[in-house]
Amino acid sequence: MSTVLEMRGITKAFPGVLANDQIDLKLNEGEVLALLGENGAGKSTLMNILYGLYTSDEGEIYIRGSKVDIQDPSDAIDLGVGMVHQHFMLVPVLTVTENVMLGNEPIRNGLLLDRKKSAGKIKEISEQYQLDVDPESYIKDLPVGVQQRVEIIKLLYREADILILDEPTAVLTPQEIEEFFKIIRTLLEDGKSIIFITHKLNEVMEIADQIAVLRMGRKVGTAVPSETTEKELASMMVGREVVLQIEKPPSKPEDKVLEVHDLEAMDDRGNKAVGGVDFDVREGEILGIAGVQGNGQTELVQVLTGLRKPLGGQVMINGKEMTGASPRKILDAQVAHVPEDRQQDGLVLSFPVSDNLVLNTYAKSPFTKGFTMQDEVIRQTARERVKEFDVRTPGVMIPVGNLSGGNQQKVIVAREFSRPIKLLIAAQPTRGLDVGSIEYIHERLIEKRDDGTAILLVSTELEEIMSLSDRIAVMYEGEILDILPAEDVTREELGLLMAGVKKEEN
Amino acid sequence: MTEREDQMKLGLITYGGDIQGGGLAQYAYQGAQRVAEERDLSLQVVGTDEPDQVREEIQELLEKGVTGVVTTSLHTGQIIEEFVESYPTVTFVTINYQPQLDSENLTGLPVELQKLEELEELLAAHLSIQLEADQRGFFQNLRLLLLEWNLQSVLIPVLAIFTALIVGALFIAGFDPEVWAAFQDGFGVGMNGAWQSVVNAYSALWNGSIGNPQKIISAIRTWMSGGGTEDLVSAFRPLMESLRVSTPYIFTGLSVALGFRAGLFNIGAEGQYFIGGLTSVFVGYSVQGLPWYIHLPLAVGAGFLGGAFWAGISGFLKAETGAHEVITTIMLNYIAYNLAEFLLQVGGPMARPDDPRPISPPVSPSARLQQFFPDNPAIRINIGLFLAFFMVFVIWYILFKTPIGFELRTVGSSPRAAKTAGMNIGWNYILAMGLSGGLAGLAGGHDVLGVLGYMPNSFRSGYGFDAIALALLGKSHPVGVLMASLLFGVLRAGAVQMQGAANVPVDIISVLQGLIIVFVAAPEMIRALYRLRDSGQEGETVLTTGWSGTE
């Protein structure tokens, strides 16, 4: 198998930091090279050098055996290198065709845009790789998974054969990830070569041919999936032993804390998102809600936390009627909420860590006395929380937006876990976090469960649901298809339920 | 001498790092050096590769009585922990090492490799706060406040004003026909003429707003040698007039700033000012026979409530229907204008009976804001100024010290997070608009109760729009708004004199105001002009969300 790309001794220093230190990389034709590493390990810098967004201080790049000099992205594109960024670069109000044409518009009669020619080519590409994209639809109407395919079409349209995909699965649902992997395989069959940036270990094991692990700007190891384990890769990434499979004692469920009967709710567009669900969560157990993103979980959590008015049904918390209660009333009933979108719903990014730690207790003693907030008490408490919950921050007066995603989530966990709580509703608590933070959050959740808290865990990560939950409810199109005990359920069973197939019909 | 030096020392321990090498050590060095310079400490750098030597050097440093020690590596961090408990009064900071020890005087600064540039800023800020906290001095709060404010946020407005004055000078010279005439006699003469023109204009501005320095000095001399205070009063008249002009600016500026903090763009301060004027004047003339200590608060309070009600309508509409406050406040402005027109027209419900002018009856003396110099009606400064100062404090306290303000600011910065945290968004919108409108209403009240003594039907003040500029200039901080208002008061009061004495059109002051706003609103220009580094610190979001960014 021939080498299409080789990077030798790539070194890149930013003021005061070595982002890449003598990195060697090799990509074979028709293969997937997974670039694995935690946030800040230097993956993106390395790829941006390859794509011409940065120039390296040292090192050489060889494409198909000849040395190349990539000064800017147009050089990279000419050499057949294309990149899909983590945050898509698409104009929402333009059509697929228009987006793909941007920057490379075919002209007809010297003046007019040749939309038809582009649309035809896009259609061809779409069919060839089974991408199933309609060139005439508007980007804003397309689901995220399809938008990603549009980004890939952009590369193929420009005839790239080395594709760099930066965290492509971060925004995708498990189902979309499966489809996405199918597309990758079709691309490989056609001789394309792919660099896949990620920090998700199971994906690496599934799709990669070669694995390179980066840590702190250095390449710390290479591997092939058949000869390594997720555990080994994780410790390479983090630099220490990592517990992937959490150890948890059997649960001792007691009284019902949350009871939900025949609950119904609409989504923002007025379609029914939750269609009559029944379940309960007891003290000392974790009920996991599994399901592909967009099957009503978000709306369910919003109704339970008072952020959305229910259409019908009943919610009881601690035996008290809480249907349609205000968020404040629900918070006061000792319910904690770790929201799905932590930056939008969980934190005020411009506020200091200390203020974010009292975001829902600011008006209570000891943080407020009379009409005055007790800044010193708030700061002192914040210092204690930061220590207790291992939030890595230079200080409690630093805006929380300056912290990394994992530390932001720890701030939310610190806030919610420090009040007396009976019920914890955690939505996607580890989405987008690095391995170390995920491990930490998982341990804390189990700890809370063992303290007798009832926990409702909503996650689209099947691994997370299976390793943490005591019982698993599967949501599909707004309904709970089944609730199963976690110990004797298999991935396959859950997978079928998530796809809407019930046992009886099977 | 040496004793002092030994007491005020800061130590930086690097290990295998070069303080000029562009790495972590260099940033740590710059950060520590900044603090050392600011606080007049001497900085000692210890760099070595020998572990045992490091231990000895640290020991030596600590025995000398340093106030703070910073280490920059894992290894030195571990060593330093051995000393932490024996030296409880020393501030220890480890960089790149998460301390295992749990101690009040030890902090680890985690460093993200990609954000190493921030280290300098971070270390400096941290050390400053930490060292200050150790001293527990009187100035601690002030110091923290300044840190919080961050030097650049003060420096940029000052430079903006300076730059605006320079650019303004070009306008003044450029529009002076005498300067053009002088240029025909040669370049030197022309430049001289331009200089004269600018000097004349700006000294007229100064004399008209602060006072003629010679007059002030001679007045003070007369007074010191036992003469009357009349000269003194007249010498300070321009300054007092500036303060008088500033007063409604303070109220309306606070009004808009408070709205910004809550994420609302109150563009209707003008209308709220009108309504506040109407309600104040109504209580002022219609109620009779009350002692001033009841009547005056009633009349002032009526102004507040009038404005609060008027803006509250917009708040209510936003909370209940999502109607954008920019639209509703603009529309309510027109309703307010025309309502005043209707009420005060000759023969109208609030017009002065048997008077050919469309004005209200006079406010009864018991409701007038007392003037400082009742004998000298030309000096219109009144106790409304103190009310304005007091409101600056009140609004600052509400915003930054009370749970009410915490909610307002949270709603303003992130409505979704506020909602999730159990705050009632709609109520906060109504409250914020109410307070905001109340402040604008007080401005109207001040003008009718303190300055005019009646309400005319058409006094389009332009306060509503100047207020937006004031809030921007003052970064939506009450103290900033106060400063901006004083500046605008000075410029406005001086403008009249400038026109009279130097024959410079009043409009040039509007140009100056506009330039100041432009430079403040685009700090990149000022940074580029004066080669300031971007501090990279973004303050709390004080502007409103876009048209579709509402709940």
mmCIF file of N, CA and C in Angstrom, chain A residues 15-18 40 42 45 216-217 307 327-328 331 337 339 341 343-348 350-351 355 358-360 362-363 368 371-373 375 379-380 387 390 392-394 397-399 402-404, chain B residues 22-24 27 98 102-104 106-110 112-118 122 126 129 144 148 397 400-404 406-407 409-410 413-414 416-417 419-423 538-541:
data_model
loop_
_atom_site.group_PDB
_atom_site.id
_atom_site.type_symbol
_atom_site.label_atom_id
_atom_site.label_comp_id
_atom_site.label_asym_id
_atom_site.label_seq_id
_atom_site.Cartn_x
_atom_site.Cartn_y
_atom_site.Cartn_z
ATOM 1 N N PRO A 15 3.516 31.743 20.646
ATOM 2 C CA PRO A 15 4.246 32.457 21.700
ATOM 3 C C PRO A 15 4.174 31.682 23.021
ATOM 4 N N GLY A 16 5.297 31.132 23.415
ATOM 5 C CA GLY A 16 5.356 30.506 24.723
ATOM 6 C C GLY A 16 4.912 29.078 24.792
ATOM 7 N N VAL A 17 4.472 28.490 23.701
ATOM 8 C CA VAL A 17 4.021 27.122 23.808
ATOM 9 C C VAL A 17 4.386 26.344 22.554
ATOM 10 N N LEU A 18 4.817 25.132 22.789
ATOM 11 C CA LEU A 18 5.118 24.246 21.698
ATOM 12 C C LEU A 18 3.856 23.444 21.414
ATOM 13 N N GLY A 40 -6.606 20.183 23.304
ATOM 14 C CA GLY A 40 -5.363 20.883 23.560
ATOM 15 C C GLY A 40 -4.126 20.031 23.368
ATOM 16 N N GLY A 42 -2.903 19.196 20.511
ATOM 17 C CA GLY A 42 -2.184 19.632 19.320
ATOM 18 C C GLY A 42 -2.688 19.028 18.021
ATOM 19 N N THR A 45 -3.927 21.862 15.611
ATOM 20 C CA THR A 45 -2.789 22.622 15.094
ATOM 21 C C THR A 45 -2.109 21.867 13.962
ATOM 22 N N MET A 216 -0.039 16.636 24.770
ATOM 23 C CA MET A 216 0.762 17.817 25.056
ATOM 24 C C MET A 216 1.715 18.178 23.905
ATOM 25 N N GLY A 217 1.208 18.075 22.682
ATOM 26 C CA GLY A 217 1.997 18.501 21.544
ATOM 27 C C GLY A 217 2.962 17.458 21.012
ATOM 28 N N LEU A 307 -39.273 24.043 32.587
ATOM 29 C CA LEU A 307 -38.922 24.981 31.531
ATOM 30 C C LEU A 307 -39.916 24.933 30.365
ATOM 31 N N PRO A 327 -39.891 26.651 37.315
ATOM 32 C CA PRO A 327 -38.555 26.109 37.595
ATOM 33 C C PRO A 327 -38.142 26.353 39.051
ATOM 34 N N ARG A 328 -38.464 27.532 39.567
ATOM 35 C CA ARG A 328 -38.061 27.856 40.931
ATOM 36 C C ARG A 328 -38.701 26.898 41.925
ATOM 37 N N LEU A 331 -36.958 23.578 41.662
ATOM 38 C CA LEU A 331 -35.638 23.647 42.297
ATOM 39 C C LEU A 331 -35.779 23.576 43.814
ATOM 40 N N HIS A 337 -30.609 19.992 38.395
ATOM 41 C CA HIS A 337 -30.700 19.855 36.942
ATOM 42 C C HIS A 337 -29.328 20.140 36.330
ATOM 43 N N PRO A 339 -28.129 20.694 32.872
ATOM 44 C CA PRO A 339 -28.791 20.841 31.567
ATOM 45 C C PRO A 339 -27.942 20.323 30.414
ATOM 46 N N ASP A 341 -27.457 21.668 27.413
ATOM 47 C CA ASP A 341 -26.592 22.676 26.808
ATOM 48 C C ASP A 341 -25.976 23.494 27.928
ATOM 49 N N GLN A 343 -23.467 25.505 28.220
ATOM 50 C CA GLN A 343 -23.041 26.889 28.056
ATOM 51 C C GLN A 343 -24.214 27.846 27.949
ATOM 52 N N GLN A 344 -25.324 27.349 27.387
ATOM 53 C CA GLN A 344 -26.482 28.230 27.232
ATOM 54 C C GLN A 344 -27.379 28.219 28.467
ATOM 55 N N ASP A 345 -27.616 27.017 28.995
ATOM 56 C CA ASP A 345 -28.619 26.883 30.043
ATOM 57 C C ASP A 345 -28.018 26.746 31.427
ATOM 58 N N GLY A 346 -26.794 26.271 31.491
ATOM 59 C CA GLY A 346 -26.252 25.944 32.802
ATOM 60 C C GLY A 346 -25.403 27.025 33.415
ATOM 61 N N LEU A 347 -24.826 27.884 32.581
ATOM 62 C CA LEU A 347 -23.864 28.848 33.092
ATOM 63 C C LEU A 347 -24.080 30.206 32.448
ATOM 64 N N VAL A 348 -23.644 31.234 33.142
ATOM 65 C CA VAL A 348 -23.522 32.541 32.515
ATOM 66 C C VAL A 348 -22.034 32.719 32.270
ATOM 67 N N SER A 350 -20.048 34.862 31.087
ATOM 68 C CA SER A 350 -19.295 36.071 31.405
ATOM 69 C C SER A 350 -19.206 36.316 32.914
ATOM 70 N N PHE A 351 -19.956 35.563 33.696
ATOM 71 C CA PHE A 351 -19.899 35.727 35.147
ATOM 72 C C PHE A 351 -18.735 34.923 35.717
ATOM 73 N N ASP A 355 -19.955 33.406 41.056
ATOM 74 C CA ASP A 355 -21.363 33.731 40.827
ATOM 75 C C ASP A 355 -22.106 32.550 40.216
ATOM 76 N N VAL A 358 -23.480 30.042 42.611
ATOM 77 C CA VAL A 358 -24.677 30.363 43.409
ATOM 78 C C VAL A 358 -25.832 30.780 42.503
ATOM 79 N N LEU A 359 -25.786 30.349 41.243
ATOM 80 C CA LEU A 359 -26.753 30.826 40.254
ATOM 81 C C LEU A 359 -28.201 30.523 40.642
ATOM 82 N N ASN A 360 -28.433 29.480 41.434
ATOM 83 C CA ASN A 360 -29.811 29.260 41.868
ATOM 84 C C ASN A 360 -29.981 29.288 43.393
ATOM 85 N N TYR A 362 -28.482 32.146 45.094
ATOM 86 C CA TYR A 362 -27.971 33.477 45.431
ATOM 87 C C TYR A 362 -28.824 34.212 46.446
ATOM 88 N N ALA A 363 -30.131 33.972 46.443
ATOM 89 C CA ALA A 363 -31.005 34.765 47.309
ATOM 90 C C ALA A 363 -31.203 34.107 48.673
ATOM 91 N N THR A 368 -27.180 35.597 50.859
ATOM 92 C CA THR A 368 -27.794 36.916 50.950
ATOM 93 C C THR A 368 -28.313 37.105 52.368
ATOM 94 N N PHE A 371 -31.005 42.550 52.237
ATOM 95 C CA PHE A 371 -31.039 42.865 50.804
ATOM 96 C C PHE A 371 -29.671 42.743 50.158
ATOM 97 N N THR A 372 -28.697 42.286 50.933
ATOM 98 C CA THR A 372 -27.334 42.393 50.452
ATOM 99 C C THR A 372 -26.708 41.024 50.243
ATOM 100 N N MET A 373 -26.109 40.860 49.082
ATOM 101 C CA MET A 373 -25.403 39.607 48.831
ATOM 102 C C MET A 373 -24.071 39.641 49.561
ATOM 103 N N ASP A 375 -20.703 38.944 49.423
ATOM 104 C CA ASP A 375 -19.655 38.605 48.456
ATOM 105 C C ASP A 375 -18.567 37.722 49.057
ATOM 106 N N ARG A 379 -17.540 34.073 47.787
ATOM 107 C CA ARG A 379 -16.188 33.762 47.309
ATOM 108 C C ARG A 379 -15.574 32.621 48.108
ATOM 109 N N GLN A 380 -15.750 32.686 49.413
ATOM 110 C CA GLN A 380 -15.149 31.662 50.270
ATOM 111 C C GLN A 380 -15.754 30.286 49.963
ATOM 112 N N LYS A 387 -12.198 23.425 45.243
ATOM 113 C CA LYS A 387 -11.278 22.409 45.742
ATOM 114 C C LYS A 387 -11.963 21.051 45.800
ATOM 115 N N ASP A 390 -12.650 19.636 42.410
ATOM 116 C CA ASP A 390 -11.488 19.581 41.536
ATOM 117 C C ASP A 390 -11.691 20.386 40.256
ATOM 118 N N ARG A 392 -10.513 22.899 37.799
ATOM 119 C CA ARG A 392 -9.207 23.508 37.512
ATOM 120 C C ARG A 392 -9.417 24.931 37.035
ATOM 121 N N THR A 393 -9.290 25.862 37.954
ATOM 122 C CA THR A 393 -9.431 27.264 37.576
ATOM 123 C C THR A 393 -8.392 28.071 38.324
ATOM 124 N N PRO A 394 -7.876 29.105 37.678
ATOM 125 C CA PRO A 394 -6.881 29.921 38.359
ATOM 126 C C PRO A 394 -7.472 30.680 39.542
ATOM 127 N N MET A 397 -12.700 34.185 40.722
ATOM 128 C CA MET A 397 -13.212 35.410 40.115
ATOM 129 C C MET A 397 -13.016 35.412 38.595
ATOM 130 N N ILE A 398 -12.501 34.332 38.066
ATOM 131 C CA ILE A 398 -12.265 34.231 36.619
ATOM 132 C C ILE A 398 -13.599 33.909 35.932
ATOM 133 N N PRO A 399 -13.916 34.573 34.798
ATOM 134 C CA PRO A 399 -15.160 34.240 34.090
ATOM 135 C C PRO A 399 -15.182 32.756 33.738
ATOM 136 N N ASN A 402 -13.886 31.150 30.523
ATOM 137 C CA ASN A 402 -12.468 30.915 30.243
ATOM 138 C C ASN A 402 -12.028 29.494 30.567
ATOM 139 N N LEU A 403 -12.891 28.735 31.254
ATOM 140 C CA LEU A 403 -12.498 27.382 31.632
ATOM 141 C C LEU A 403 -12.767 26.415 30.482
ATOM 142 N N SER A 404 -12.135 25.252 30.556
ATOM 143 C CA SER A 404 -12.379 24.235 29.541
ATOM 144 C C SER A 404 -13.756 23.614 29.774
ATOM 145 N N GLY B 22 10.815 32.658 25.832
ATOM 146 C CA GLY B 22 9.520 32.659 25.161
ATOM 147 C C GLY B 22 8.596 31.583 25.683
ATOM 148 N N GLY B 23 9.011 30.882 26.731
ATOM 149 C CA GLY B 23 8.169 29.802 27.247
ATOM 150 C C GLY B 23 7.406 30.224 28.465
ATOM 151 N N LEU B 24 6.957 29.211 29.156
ATOM 152 C CA LEU B 24 6.167 29.406 30.356
ATOM 153 C C LEU B 24 6.883 30.313 31.355
ATOM 154 N N TYR B 27 6.619 34.050 30.603
ATOM 155 C CA TYR B 27 5.337 34.676 30.921
ATOM 156 C C TYR B 27 5.166 34.819 32.417
ATOM 157 N N GLN B 98 -0.389 20.934 40.153
ATOM 158 C CA GLN B 98 -1.590 20.970 40.975
ATOM 159 C C GLN B 98 -1.212 20.542 42.391
ATOM 160 N N ASP B 102 -3.579 20.927 50.925
ATOM 161 C CA ASP B 102 -4.731 21.804 51.009
ATOM 162 C C ASP B 102 -4.425 22.930 51.980
ATOM 163 N N SER B 103 -4.031 24.053 51.456
ATOM 164 C CA SER B 103 -3.627 25.127 52.355
ATOM 165 C C SER B 103 -4.096 26.473 51.822
ATOM 166 N N GLU B 104 -4.472 27.332 52.724
ATOM 167 C CA GLU B 104 -5.013 28.647 52.368
ATOM 168 C C GLU B 104 -4.031 29.464 51.535
ATOM 169 N N LEU B 106 -1.647 28.498 49.561
ATOM 170 C CA LEU B 106 -1.052 27.850 48.395
ATOM 171 C C LEU B 106 -2.096 27.673 47.304
ATOM 172 N N THR B 107 -1.761 28.115 46.105
ATOM 173 C CA THR B 107 -2.684 27.945 44.995
ATOM 174 C C THR B 107 -1.925 27.411 43.796
ATOM 175 N N GLY B 108 -2.553 26.521 43.072
ATOM 176 C CA GLY B 108 -1.957 26.060 41.826
ATOM 177 C C GLY B 108 -2.639 26.747 40.660
ATOM 178 N N LEU B 109 -1.855 27.322 39.771
ATOM 179 C CA LEU B 109 -2.438 27.890 38.558
ATOM 180 C C LEU B 109 -2.270 26.863 37.447
ATOM 181 N N PRO B 110 -3.370 26.231 37.027
ATOM 182 C CA PRO B 110 -3.219 25.280 35.940
ATOM 183 C C PRO B 110 -2.979 26.056 34.651
ATOM 184 N N GLU B 112 -3.031 26.018 30.502
ATOM 185 C CA GLU B 112 -3.328 25.327 29.262
ATOM 186 C C GLU B 112 -2.261 25.693 28.266
ATOM 187 N N LEU B 113 -1.727 24.660 27.644
ATOM 188 C CA LEU B 113 -0.592 24.896 26.747
ATOM 189 C C LEU B 113 -0.892 25.935 25.689
ATOM 190 N N GLN B 114 -2.127 25.891 25.174
ATOM 191 C CA GLN B 114 -2.415 26.802 24.075
ATOM 192 C C GLN B 114 -2.717 28.215 24.520
ATOM 193 N N LYS B 115 -2.899 28.374 25.806
ATOM 194 C CA LYS B 115 -3.253 29.710 26.276
ATOM 195 C C LYS B 115 -2.150 30.288 27.151
ATOM 196 N N LEU B 116 -0.938 29.966 26.818
ATOM 197 C CA LEU B 116 0.167 30.365 27.676
ATOM 198 C C LEU B 116 0.291 31.876 27.766
ATOM 199 N N GLU B 117 -0.157 32.559 26.712
ATOM 200 C CA GLU B 117 -0.025 34.019 26.727
ATOM 201 C C GLU B 117 -0.828 34.629 27.872
ATOM 202 N N GLU B 118 -1.885 33.897 28.249
ATOM 203 C CA GLU B 118 -2.736 34.458 29.290
ATOM 204 C C GLU B 118 -2.098 34.365 30.663
ATOM 205 N N LEU B 122 -2.892 36.390 34.174
ATOM 206 C CA LEU B 122 -3.491 35.591 35.225
ATOM 207 C C LEU B 122 -2.673 35.637 36.511
ATOM 208 N N HIS B 126 -3.780 37.312 39.957
ATOM 209 C CA HIS B 126 -3.884 36.434 41.116
ATOM 210 C C HIS B 126 -3.013 36.915 42.255
ATOM 211 N N ILE B 129 -4.363 40.101 43.941
ATOM 212 C CA ILE B 129 -5.494 39.884 44.836
ATOM 213 C C ILE B 129 -5.031 39.175 46.098
ATOM 214 N N LEU B 144 -9.317 46.098 44.586
ATOM 215 C CA LEU B 144 -10.007 45.029 43.868
ATOM 216 C C LEU B 144 -10.911 45.611 42.795
ATOM 217 N N GLU B 148 -10.763 44.844 38.994
ATOM 218 C CA GLU B 148 -11.941 44.361 38.315
ATOM 219 C C GLU B 148 -12.191 45.227 37.075
ATOM 220 N N TYR B 397 -25.556 49.842 43.915
ATOM 221 C CA TYR B 397 -25.811 48.886 44.992
ATOM 222 C C TYR B 397 -26.806 47.816 44.544
ATOM 223 N N PHE B 400 -25.081 45.465 41.848
ATOM 224 C CA PHE B 400 -23.933 44.619 42.160
ATOM 225 C C PHE B 400 -23.939 44.045 43.571
ATOM 226 N N LYS B 401 -24.878 44.471 44.396
ATOM 227 C CA LYS B 401 -24.840 44.001 45.768
ATOM 228 C C LYS B 401 -26.116 43.295 46.214
ATOM 229 N N THR B 402 -27.140 43.353 45.415
ATOM 230 C CA THR B 402 -28.380 42.730 45.874
ATOM 231 C C THR B 402 -28.775 41.571 44.965
ATOM 232 N N PRO B 403 -29.563 40.639 45.491
ATOM 233 C CA PRO B 403 -30.044 39.536 44.650
ATOM 234 C C PRO B 403 -30.905 40.028 43.491
ATOM 235 N N ILE B 404 -31.570 41.178 43.685
ATOM 236 C CA ILE B 404 -32.375 41.733 42.587
ATOM 237 C C ILE B 404 -31.481 42.050 41.396
ATOM 238 N N PHE B 406 -28.484 40.875 40.841
ATOM 239 C CA PHE B 406 -27.895 39.626 40.343
ATOM 240 C C PHE B 406 -28.819 38.993 39.316
ATOM 241 N N GLU B 407 -30.113 38.995 39.647
ATOM 242 C CA GLU B 407 -31.089 38.448 38.699
ATOM 243 C C GLU B 407 -31.125 39.262 37.415
ATOM 244 N N ARG B 409 -28.858 41.116 36.095
ATOM 245 C CA ARG B 409 -27.651 40.933 35.284
ATOM 246 C C ARG B 409 -27.607 39.542 34.663
ATOM 247 N N THR B 410 -28.106 38.549 35.418
ATOM 248 C CA THR B 410 -28.124 37.197 34.855
ATOM 249 C C THR B 410 -29.075 37.136 33.671
ATOM 250 N N SER B 413 -27.418 38.781 30.783
ATOM 251 C CA SER B 413 -26.283 38.100 30.171
ATOM 252 C C SER B 413 -26.690 36.797 29.514
ATOM 253 N N SER B 414 -27.615 36.094 30.095
ATOM 254 C CA SER B 414 -28.019 34.809 29.534
ATOM 255 C C SER B 414 -29.423 34.453 30.006
ATOM 256 N N ARG B 416 -31.475 32.291 29.038
ATOM 257 C CA ARG B 416 -31.769 30.867 29.171
ATOM 258 C C ARG B 416 -31.221 30.311 30.474
ATOM 259 N N ALA B 417 -29.994 30.707 30.818
ATOM 260 C CA ALA B 417 -29.418 30.239 32.078
ATOM 261 C C ALA B 417 -30.228 30.769 33.249
ATOM 262 N N LYS B 419 -33.396 31.414 33.283
ATOM 263 C CA LYS B 419 -34.644 30.661 33.372
ATOM 264 C C LYS B 419 -34.392 29.302 34.021
ATOM 265 N N THR B 420 -33.335 28.647 33.581
ATOM 266 C CA THR B 420 -33.009 27.341 34.144
ATOM 267 C C THR B 420 -32.725 27.454 35.643
ATOM 268 N N ALA B 421 -32.142 28.568 36.041
ATOM 269 C CA ALA B 421 -31.819 28.751 37.454
ATOM 270 C C ALA B 421 -33.041 29.192 38.255
ATOM 271 N N GLY B 422 -34.198 29.213 37.625
ATOM 272 C CA GLY B 422 -35.432 29.480 38.357
ATOM 273 C C GLY B 422 -35.832 30.941 38.410
ATOM 274 N N MET B 423 -35.148 31.783 37.647
ATOM 275 C CA MET B 423 -35.514 33.196 37.683
ATOM 276 C C MET B 423 -36.704 33.434 36.757
ATOM 277 N N GLU B 538 -12.871 40.102 28.419
ATOM 278 C CA GLU B 538 -14.162 40.622 28.021
ATOM 279 C C GLU B 538 -15.034 40.754 29.232
ATOM 280 N N GLY B 539 -15.604 41.898 29.364
ATOM 281 C CA GLY B 539 -16.458 42.136 30.516
ATOM 282 C C GLY B 539 -17.782 41.428 30.346
ATOM 283 N N GLU B 540 -18.592 41.616 31.339
ATOM 284 C CA GLU B 540 -19.936 41.075 31.296
ATOM 285 C C GLU B 540 -20.659 41.676 30.096
ATOM 286 N N THR B 541 -21.439 40.889 29.449
ATOM 287 C CA THR B 541 -22.180 41.388 28.292
ATOM 288 C C THR B 541 -23.159 42.458 28.762
#
